[in-house]
PDB file of C-alpha atoms and ligand atoms in Angstrom:
ATOM      1  CA  MET A  73       0.030   0.011  -0.074  1.00  0.00           C
ATOM      2  CA  ILE A  74       1.101   3.533  -0.712  1.00  0.00           C
ATOM      3  CA  ASP A  75       1.600   5.644   2.380  1.00  0.00           C
ATOM      4  CA  PHE A  76      -0.181   8.882   1.310  1.00  0.00           C
ATOM      5  CA  PRO A  77       0.524  12.176   3.058  1.00  0.00           C
ATOM      6  CA  THR A  78      -1.956  12.872   5.887  1.00  0.00           C
ATOM      7  CA  GLU A  79      -2.365  16.402   4.464  1.00  0.00           C
ATOM      8  CA  LEU A  80      -3.771  15.053   1.227  1.00  0.00           C
ATOM      9  CA  VAL A  81      -6.079  12.414   2.754  1.00  0.00           C
ATOM     10  CA  GLU A  82      -7.515  14.983   5.162  1.00  0.00           C
ATOM     11  CA  ALA A  83      -7.974  17.637   2.407  1.00  0.00           C
ATOM     12  CA  LEU A  84      -9.769  15.063   0.296  1.00  0.00           C
ATOM     13  CA  ARG A  85     -12.121  14.124   3.167  1.00  0.00           C
ATOM     14  CA  ALA A  86     -12.946  17.819   3.746  1.00  0.00           C
ATOM     15  CA  ALA A  87     -13.175  18.813  -0.017  1.00  0.00           C
ATOM     16  CA  LYS A  88     -16.178  19.538  -2.044  1.00  0.00           C
ATOM     17  CA  ARG A  89     -14.714  20.929  -5.342  1.00  0.00           C
ATOM     18  CA  VAL A  90     -11.999  18.584  -6.755  1.00  0.00           C
ATOM     19  CA  LEU A  91     -10.622  19.086 -10.248  1.00  0.00           C
ATOM     20  CA  PHE A  92      -9.091  16.299 -12.338  1.00  0.00           C
ATOM     21  CA  PHE A  93      -6.870  17.070 -15.298  1.00  0.00           C
ATOM     22  CA  THR A  94      -5.884  14.045 -17.347  1.00  0.00           C
ATOM     23  CA  GLY A  95      -3.638  13.440 -20.231  1.00  0.00           C
ATOM     24  CA  ALA A  96      -2.304  10.795 -22.664  1.00  0.00           C
ATOM     25  CA  GLY A  97      -0.722   8.727 -19.948  1.00  0.00           C
ATOM     26  CA  VAL A  98      -4.128   7.689 -18.554  1.00  0.00           C
ATOM     27  CA  SER A  99      -5.286   6.382 -21.887  1.00  0.00           C
ATOM     28  CA  ALA A 100      -1.852   4.688 -22.444  1.00  0.00           C
ATOM     29  CA  GLU A 101      -2.471   2.621 -19.248  1.00  0.00           C
ATOM     30  CA  SER A 102      -5.477   1.105 -21.112  1.00  0.00           C
ATOM     31  CA  GLY A 103      -3.095   0.193 -24.033  1.00  0.00           C
ATOM     32  CA  LEU A 104      -4.520   2.914 -26.271  1.00  0.00           C
ATOM     33  CA  PRO A 105      -1.729   3.870 -28.777  1.00  0.00           C
ATOM     34  CA  THR A 106      -0.543   7.586 -28.872  1.00  0.00           C
ATOM     35  CA  PHE A 107      -1.023   9.436 -32.137  1.00  0.00           C
ATOM     36  CA  ARG A 108       2.437   8.570 -33.163  1.00  0.00           C
ATOM     37  CA  ASP A 109       2.284   4.847 -31.892  1.00  0.00           C
ATOM     38  CA  ALA A 110      -0.923   4.511 -34.004  1.00  0.00           C
ATOM     39  CA  GLN A 111       0.961   5.370 -37.167  1.00  0.00           C
ATOM     40  CA  THR A 112       1.947   1.874 -38.107  1.00  0.00           C
ATOM     41  CA  GLY A 113       1.620  -0.075 -41.389  1.00  0.00           C
ATOM     42  CA  LEU A 114       0.034   2.025 -44.063  1.00  0.00           C
ATOM     43  CA  TRP A 115       0.080   5.154 -41.891  1.00  0.00           C
ATOM     44  CA  ALA A 116       3.816   5.076 -40.969  1.00  0.00           C
ATOM     45  CA  SER A 117       4.814   7.022 -43.949  1.00  0.00           C
ATOM     46  CA  TYR A 118       2.564  10.027 -43.238  1.00  0.00           C
ATOM     47  CA  LYS A 119       3.722  13.085 -41.227  1.00  0.00           C
ATOM     48  CA  PRO A 120       1.372  14.144 -38.440  1.00  0.00           C
ATOM     49  CA  GLN A 121       0.921  17.453 -40.323  1.00  0.00           C
ATOM     50  CA  ASP A 122      -0.534  15.379 -43.209  1.00  0.00           C
ATOM     51  CA  LEU A 123      -3.163  13.815 -41.154  1.00  0.00           C
ATOM     52  CA  ALA A 124      -4.094  16.147 -38.383  1.00  0.00           C
ATOM     53  CA  THR A 125      -4.290  19.775 -39.705  1.00  0.00           C
ATOM     54  CA  PRO A 126      -7.037  21.779 -41.446  1.00  0.00           C
ATOM     55  CA  GLU A 127      -4.670  22.218 -44.493  1.00  0.00           C
ATOM     56  CA  ALA A 128      -4.379  18.398 -44.749  1.00  0.00           C
ATOM     57  CA  PHE A 129      -8.138  17.860 -44.714  1.00  0.00           C
ATOM     58  CA  ALA A 130      -8.674  20.672 -47.331  1.00  0.00           C
ATOM     59  CA  ARG A 131      -6.087  19.042 -49.530  1.00  0.00           C
ATOM     60  CA  ASP A 132      -6.884  15.399 -49.103  1.00  0.00           C
ATOM     61  CA  PRO A 133     -10.087  14.860 -47.103  1.00  0.00           C
ATOM     62  CA  GLU A 134     -10.417  11.141 -47.813  1.00  0.00           C
ATOM     63  CA  THR A 135      -7.006  10.240 -46.546  1.00  0.00           C
ATOM     64  CA  VAL A 136      -7.560  12.314 -43.292  1.00  0.00           C
ATOM     65  CA  TRP A 137     -11.083  10.804 -42.817  1.00  0.00           C
ATOM     66  CA  ARG A 138      -9.726   7.186 -43.393  1.00  0.00           C
ATOM     67  CA  TRP A 139      -6.880   7.850 -40.704  1.00  0.00           C
ATOM     68  CA  TYR A 140      -9.595   8.894 -38.069  1.00  0.00           C
ATOM     69  CA  GLN A 141     -11.829   5.931 -38.979  1.00  0.00           C
ATOM     70  CA  TRP A 142      -8.799   3.668 -38.469  1.00  0.00           C
ATOM     71  CA  ARG A 143      -8.148   5.219 -35.036  1.00  0.00           C
ATOM     72  CA  ARG A 144     -11.873   4.834 -34.161  1.00  0.00           C
ATOM     73  CA  ARG A 145     -11.599   1.240 -34.824  1.00  0.00           C
ATOM     74  CA  VAL A 146      -8.385   0.956 -32.784  1.00  0.00           C
ATOM     75  CA  HIS A 147     -10.327   2.724 -29.839  1.00  0.00           C
ATOM     76  CA  ALA A 148     -13.175   0.254 -30.073  1.00  0.00           C
ATOM     77  CA  ASP A 149     -10.769  -2.505 -28.686  1.00  0.00           C
ATOM     78  CA  VAL A 150      -9.767  -0.518 -25.659  1.00  0.00           C
ATOM     79  CA  ALA A 151     -11.510  -0.420 -22.262  1.00  0.00           C
ATOM     80  CA  PRO A 152     -11.071   1.945 -19.337  1.00  0.00           C
ATOM     81  CA  ASN A 153      -8.512   1.052 -16.622  1.00  0.00           C
ATOM     82  CA  PRO A 154      -8.589   1.384 -12.854  1.00  0.00           C
ATOM     83  CA  ALA A 155      -7.595   5.114 -13.145  1.00  0.00           C
ATOM     84  CA  HIS A 156     -10.669   5.995 -15.147  1.00  0.00           C
ATOM     85  CA  HIS A 157     -12.886   3.982 -12.658  1.00  0.00           C
ATOM     86  CA  ALA A 158     -11.212   5.595  -9.676  1.00  0.00           C
ATOM     87  CA  ILE A 159     -11.913   9.156 -11.095  1.00  0.00           C
ATOM     88  CA  ALA A 160     -15.667   8.062 -11.685  1.00  0.00           C
ATOM     89  CA  GLY A 161     -15.592   6.848  -8.082  1.00  0.00           C
ATOM     90  CA  PHE A 162     -14.421  10.307  -6.842  1.00  0.00           C
ATOM     91  CA  GLU A 163     -17.436  11.937  -8.854  1.00  0.00           C
ATOM     92  CA  ALA A 164     -19.836   9.571  -7.107  1.00  0.00           C
ATOM     93  CA  ARG A 165     -18.584  10.599  -3.762  1.00  0.00           C
ATOM     94  CA  LEU A 166     -17.954  14.262  -4.433  1.00  0.00           C
ATOM     95  CA  PRO A 167     -20.655  15.481  -6.786  1.00  0.00           C
ATOM     96  CA  GLU A 168     -18.951  18.823  -7.454  1.00  0.00           C
ATOM     97  CA  THR A 169     -15.966  17.045  -8.974  1.00  0.00           C
ATOM     98  CA  VAL A 170     -14.935  18.354 -12.474  1.00  0.00           C
ATOM     99  CA  LEU A 171     -12.934  16.338 -14.942  1.00  0.00           C
ATOM    100  CA  VAL A 172     -11.009  18.080 -17.661  1.00  0.00           C
ATOM    101  CA  THR A 173      -9.338  15.810 -20.190  1.00  0.00           C
ATOM    102  CA  GLN A 174      -6.885  16.388 -23.022  1.00  0.00           C
ATOM    103  CA  ASN A 175      -7.734  13.043 -24.357  1.00  0.00           C
ATOM    104  CA  VAL A 176      -9.809  12.480 -27.466  1.00  0.00           C
ATOM    105  CA  ASP A 177     -11.074   9.057 -26.612  1.00  0.00           C
ATOM    106  CA  ARG A 178     -14.132   8.267 -24.643  1.00  0.00           C
ATOM    107  CA  LEU A 179     -12.622   6.023 -21.911  1.00  0.00           C
ATOM    108  CA  HIS A 180     -13.698   8.371 -19.145  1.00  0.00           C
ATOM    109  CA  GLU A 181     -17.283   8.258 -20.369  1.00  0.00           C
ATOM    110  CA  LEU A 182     -17.109   4.351 -20.564  1.00  0.00           C
ATOM    111  CA  ALA A 183     -15.992   4.238 -16.924  1.00  0.00           C
ATOM    112  CA  GLY A 184     -18.965   6.354 -15.921  1.00  0.00           C
ATOM    113  CA  SER A 185     -17.783   9.863 -15.741  1.00  0.00           C
ATOM    114  CA  ALA A 186     -20.914  11.952 -16.528  1.00  0.00           C
ATOM    115  CA  ALA A 187     -19.621  14.932 -18.452  1.00  0.00           C
ATOM    116  CA  PRO A 188     -15.829  15.213 -18.944  1.00  0.00           C
ATOM    117  CA  ILE A 189     -14.752  18.445 -20.507  1.00  0.00           C
ATOM    118  CA  HIS A 190     -12.891  17.547 -23.639  1.00  0.00           C
ATOM    119  CA  LEU A 191     -10.441  20.421 -24.241  1.00  0.00           C
ATOM    120  CA  HIS A 192      -9.148  18.855 -27.395  1.00  0.00           C
ATOM    121  CA  GLY A 193     -12.551  17.415 -28.729  1.00  0.00           C
ATOM    122  CA  SER A 194     -13.268  13.780 -29.210  1.00  0.00           C
ATOM    123  CA  VAL A 195     -12.560  11.505 -32.266  1.00  0.00           C
ATOM    124  CA  PHE A 196     -15.984  10.056 -31.808  1.00  0.00           C
ATOM    125  CA  ARG A 197     -17.756  13.306 -32.381  1.00  0.00           C
ATOM    126  CA  ASN A 198     -18.158  14.688 -35.899  1.00  0.00           C
ATOM    127  CA  LYS A 199     -18.843  18.229 -37.217  1.00  0.00           C
ATOM    128  CA  CYS A 200     -19.153  19.972 -40.541  1.00  0.00           C
ATOM    129  CA  ALA A 201     -15.680  21.270 -41.676  1.00  0.00           C
ATOM    130  CA  GLN A 202     -17.384  24.271 -43.408  1.00  0.00           C
ATOM    131  CA  CYS A 203     -20.268  25.427 -41.023  1.00  0.00           C
ATOM    132  CA  GLY A 204     -19.317  23.686 -37.882  1.00  0.00           C
ATOM    133  CA  THR A 205     -22.640  21.985 -37.399  1.00  0.00           C
ATOM    134  CA  GLU A 206     -22.512  18.866 -35.149  1.00  0.00           C
ATOM    135  CA  MET A 207     -22.853  15.789 -37.341  1.00  0.00           C
ATOM    136  CA  PRO A 208     -23.855  12.361 -36.160  1.00  0.00           C
ATOM    137  CA  GLU A 209     -21.477   9.368 -35.673  1.00  0.00           C
ATOM    138  CA  VAL A 210     -21.228   7.057 -38.643  1.00  0.00           C
ATOM    139  CA  PRO A 211     -20.021   3.411 -39.184  1.00  0.00           C
ATOM    140  CA  HIS A 212     -16.236   3.210 -38.660  1.00  0.00           C
ATOM    141  CA  ASP A 213     -15.807   1.504 -41.912  1.00  0.00           C
ATOM    142  CA  LEU A 214     -17.221   4.216 -43.998  1.00  0.00           C
ATOM    143  CA  GLU A 215     -14.395   5.250 -46.286  1.00  0.00           C
ATOM    144  CA  THR A 216     -15.488   8.655 -47.442  1.00  0.00           C
ATOM    145  CA  PRO A 217     -16.719  11.572 -45.145  1.00  0.00           C
ATOM    146  CA  PRO A 218     -20.398  12.273 -45.480  1.00  0.00           C
ATOM    147  CA  ARG A 219     -21.686  15.680 -46.435  1.00  0.00           C
ATOM    148  CA  CYS A 220     -23.423  18.199 -44.150  1.00  0.00           C
ATOM    149  CA  ASP A 221     -27.273  18.526 -44.500  1.00  0.00           C
ATOM    150  CA  THR A 222     -27.095  22.198 -43.946  1.00  0.00           C
ATOM    151  CA  CYS A 223     -24.356  23.353 -46.250  1.00  0.00           C
ATOM    152  CA  GLY A 224     -23.067  20.430 -48.172  1.00  0.00           C
ATOM    153  CA  GLY A 225     -19.610  20.718 -46.442  1.00  0.00           C
ATOM    154  CA  LEU A 226     -17.553  17.609 -45.517  1.00  0.00           C
ATOM    155  CA  CYS A 227     -17.728  15.828 -42.248  1.00  0.00           C
ATOM    156  CA  ARG A 228     -14.595  15.885 -40.083  1.00  0.00           C
ATOM    157  CA  PRO A 229     -13.760  14.586 -36.534  1.00  0.00           C
ATOM    158  CA  ASP A 230     -14.613  17.208 -33.900  1.00  0.00           C
ATOM    159  CA  ILE A 231     -11.119  17.448 -32.439  1.00  0.00           C
ATOM    160  CA  VAL A 232      -8.411  20.102 -32.263  1.00  0.00           C
ATOM    161  CA  TRP A 233      -6.004  19.698 -35.147  1.00  0.00           C
ATOM    162  CA  PHE A 234      -2.401  21.158 -34.990  1.00  0.00           C
ATOM    163  CA  GLY A 235      -2.572  24.842 -35.562  1.00  0.00           C
ATOM    164  CA  GLU A 236      -6.318  25.108 -34.470  1.00  0.00           C
ATOM    165  CA  ALA A 237      -7.495  27.061 -31.332  1.00  0.00           C
ATOM    166  CA  LEU A 238      -9.117  25.302 -28.530  1.00  0.00           C
ATOM    167  CA  PRO A 239     -12.821  25.475 -28.615  1.00  0.00           C
ATOM    168  CA  GLN A 240     -14.084  28.310 -26.417  1.00  0.00           C
ATOM    169  CA  GLU A 241     -16.940  26.589 -24.480  1.00  0.00           C
ATOM    170  CA  PRO A 242     -14.844  23.825 -22.861  1.00  0.00           C
ATOM    171  CA  TRP A 243     -11.941  26.116 -22.253  1.00  0.00           C
ATOM    172  CA  HIS A 244     -14.041  28.533 -20.306  1.00  0.00           C
ATOM    173  CA  ALA A 245     -15.759  25.826 -18.368  1.00  0.00           C
ATOM    174  CA  ALA A 246     -12.368  24.340 -17.488  1.00  0.00           C
ATOM    175  CA  MET A 247     -11.007  27.796 -16.380  1.00  0.00           C
ATOM    176  CA  ALA A 248     -14.068  28.502 -14.313  1.00  0.00           C
ATOM    177  CA  ALA A 249     -13.570  25.054 -12.569  1.00  0.00           C
ATOM    178  CA  ALA A 250      -9.972  25.806 -11.989  1.00  0.00           C
ATOM    179  CA  GLN A 251     -10.697  29.002 -10.255  1.00  0.00           C
ATOM    180  CA  ARG A 252     -13.025  27.346  -7.842  1.00  0.00           C
ATOM    181  CA  ALA A 253     -11.229  24.088  -7.134  1.00  0.00           C
ATOM    182  CA  GLU A 254      -9.918  23.310  -3.607  1.00  0.00           C
ATOM    183  CA  ILE A 255      -7.746  20.418  -4.906  1.00  0.00           C
ATOM    184  CA  VAL A 256      -6.460  19.808  -8.432  1.00  0.00           C
ATOM    185  CA  PHE A 257      -4.994  16.523  -9.739  1.00  0.00           C
ATOM    186  CA  SER A 258      -2.674  16.572 -12.660  1.00  0.00           C
ATOM    187  CA  ILE A 259      -2.570  13.026 -13.965  1.00  0.00           C
ATOM    188  CA  GLY A 260      -0.626  11.280 -16.903  1.00  0.00           C
ATOM    189  CA  THR A 261       0.267  14.442 -18.681  1.00  0.00           C
ATOM    190  CA  SER A 262       3.596  16.015 -19.462  1.00  0.00           C
ATOM    191  CA  ALA A 263       2.274  19.448 -18.553  1.00  0.00           C
ATOM    192  CA  THR A 264       3.936  20.840 -21.663  1.00  0.00           C
ATOM    193  CA  VAL A 265       0.993  21.175 -24.076  1.00  0.00           C
ATOM    194  CA  HIS A 266      -0.249  24.678 -24.043  1.00  0.00           C
ATOM    195  CA  PRO A 267      -2.568  26.344 -23.250  1.00  0.00           C
ATOM    196  CA  ALA A 268      -4.144  23.163 -21.728  1.00  0.00           C
ATOM    197  CA  ALA A 269      -1.438  22.873 -19.097  1.00  0.00           C
ATOM    198  CA  ARG A 270      -2.352  26.318 -17.705  1.00  0.00           C
ATOM    199  CA  ILE A 271      -5.387  24.786 -16.089  1.00  0.00           C
ATOM    200  CA  PRO A 272      -3.799  23.155 -13.134  1.00  0.00           C
ATOM    201  CA  LEU A 273      -1.658  26.235 -12.760  1.00  0.00           C
ATOM    202  CA  VAL A 274      -4.641  28.439 -12.640  1.00  0.00           C
ATOM    203  CA  ALA A 275      -6.195  26.307  -9.968  1.00  0.00           C
ATOM    204  CA  ARG A 276      -3.000  26.329  -7.861  1.00  0.00           C
ATOM    205  CA  ASP A 277      -2.614  30.119  -8.276  1.00  0.00           C
ATOM    206  CA  ALA A 278      -6.272  30.445  -6.915  1.00  0.00           C
ATOM    207  CA  GLY A 279      -5.288  28.395  -3.842  1.00  0.00           C
ATOM    208  CA  ALA A 280      -5.900  24.834  -4.778  1.00  0.00           C
ATOM    209  CA  LEU A 281      -3.480  22.105  -3.568  1.00  0.00           C
ATOM    210  CA  LEU A 282      -1.809  20.652  -6.714  1.00  0.00           C
ATOM    211  CA  VAL A 283      -1.287  16.993  -6.742  1.00  0.00           C
ATOM    212  CA  GLN A 284       0.516  15.285  -9.522  1.00  0.00           C
ATOM    213  CA  ILE A 285       0.293  11.606 -10.481  1.00  0.00           C
ATOM    214  CA  ASN A 286       2.865  10.652 -13.123  1.00  0.00           C
ATOM    215  CA  PRO A 287       5.619   8.075 -13.522  1.00  0.00           C
ATOM    216  CA  GLU A 288       7.942  10.630 -15.108  1.00  0.00           C
ATOM    217  CA  PRO A 289       9.197  13.995 -14.065  1.00  0.00           C
ATOM    218  CA  THR A 290       7.364  17.049 -15.403  1.00  0.00           C
ATOM    219  CA  PRO A 291       7.614  20.874 -15.116  1.00  0.00           C
ATOM    220  CA  PHE A 292       5.019  20.577 -12.253  1.00  0.00           C
ATOM    221  CA  ASP A 293       7.477  18.658  -9.972  1.00  0.00           C
ATOM    222  CA  LYS A 294       8.711  21.568  -8.047  1.00  0.00           C
ATOM    223  CA  ILE A 295       5.330  23.036  -7.235  1.00  0.00           C
ATOM    224  CA  ALA A 296       3.116  19.839  -6.840  1.00  0.00           C
ATOM    225  CA  LEU A 297       2.635  17.196  -4.280  1.00  0.00           C
ATOM    226  CA  ASN A 298       3.967  14.368  -6.275  1.00  0.00           C
ATOM    227  CA  LEU A 299       2.593  10.897  -6.259  1.00  0.00           C
ATOM    228  CA  ARG A 300       4.959   8.757  -8.452  1.00  0.00           C
ATOM    229  CA  GLY A 301       3.533   5.824 -10.289  1.00  0.00           C
ATOM    230  CA  PRO A 302       0.884   4.724 -12.809  1.00  0.00           C
ATOM    231  CA  ALA A 303      -2.463   6.357 -12.176  1.00  0.00           C
ATOM    232  CA  GLY A 304      -4.122   2.969 -12.402  1.00  0.00           C
ATOM    233  CA  VAL A 305      -2.342   1.955  -9.272  1.00  0.00           C
ATOM    234  CA  VAL A 306      -2.050   5.186  -7.220  1.00  0.00           C
ATOM    235  CA  LEU A 307      -5.694   6.453  -7.690  1.00  0.00           C
ATOM    236  CA  PRO A 308      -7.501   3.249  -6.531  1.00  0.00           C
ATOM    237  CA  GLU A 309      -5.356   3.121  -3.461  1.00  0.00           C
ATOM    238  CA  LEU A 310      -5.942   6.782  -2.757  1.00  0.00           C
ATOM    239  CA  VAL A 311      -9.745   6.237  -2.940  1.00  0.00           C
ATOM    240  CA  GLU A 312      -9.385   3.391  -0.377  1.00  0.00           C
ATOM    241  CA  ALA A 313      -7.117   5.506   1.831  1.00  0.00           C
ATOM    242  CA  VAL A 314      -9.616   8.436   1.916  1.00  0.00           C
ATOM    243  CA  TRP A 315     -12.746   6.288   2.224  1.00  0.00           C
ATOM    244  CA  PRO A 316     -11.778   2.880   3.547  1.00  0.00           C
ATOM    245  CA  SER A 317     -14.203   0.292   2.484  1.00  0.00           C
TER     246      SER A 317
HETATM  247 ZN1   ZN B 142     -22.257  22.427 -42.887  1.00  0.00          ZN
END
């Protein structure tokens, strides 16, 4: 068992507003390949900017579409891990918990998290590339992007591509939660992707206790309470330490 600092256990028992901020490391523990790791076989010869930029989609929509359809099929084989379930467990005990994720999968939803804030969108959502209208999910073997009923534009995944700004609504929701949080967890993220990495810093500057769960060092090491190890091990033990069963 991990010996958690008393300060943290007591803070969690007293807390109402906890903010979770998760990154690729949490999905990787489920075996979900990262963007680059997914670039195998046919896809190995492409550069990321040929698959994940608005320019690439404008130039060659079918190739970009097929890449995301392939990634959707990869995602279908992956299940949430104990870290996702532990976060959903926090939400069940502390209803004002807010979950902000940089991940574009839906593993938090599958674990039971009600409404994760997706800062970078989700590969499972679609929108019109032209007018932005939300579009429905389609079978993951459809090889060409459907057309928008409203404007005839092409369907694209509703995720943030390289060179695109973060969508305003989730960003503002995440910032508001950061300003109110009593405790903020930064989990499985290198804390180097901006502006997303500002979320835990804003929470800390507003007075929250910053807790980091990561196997590797990050820029947050000097300012966080660090729990070294995989989130899928640390988080379930933390739940048990705070609320012994
Ligand atoms: Zn449209």
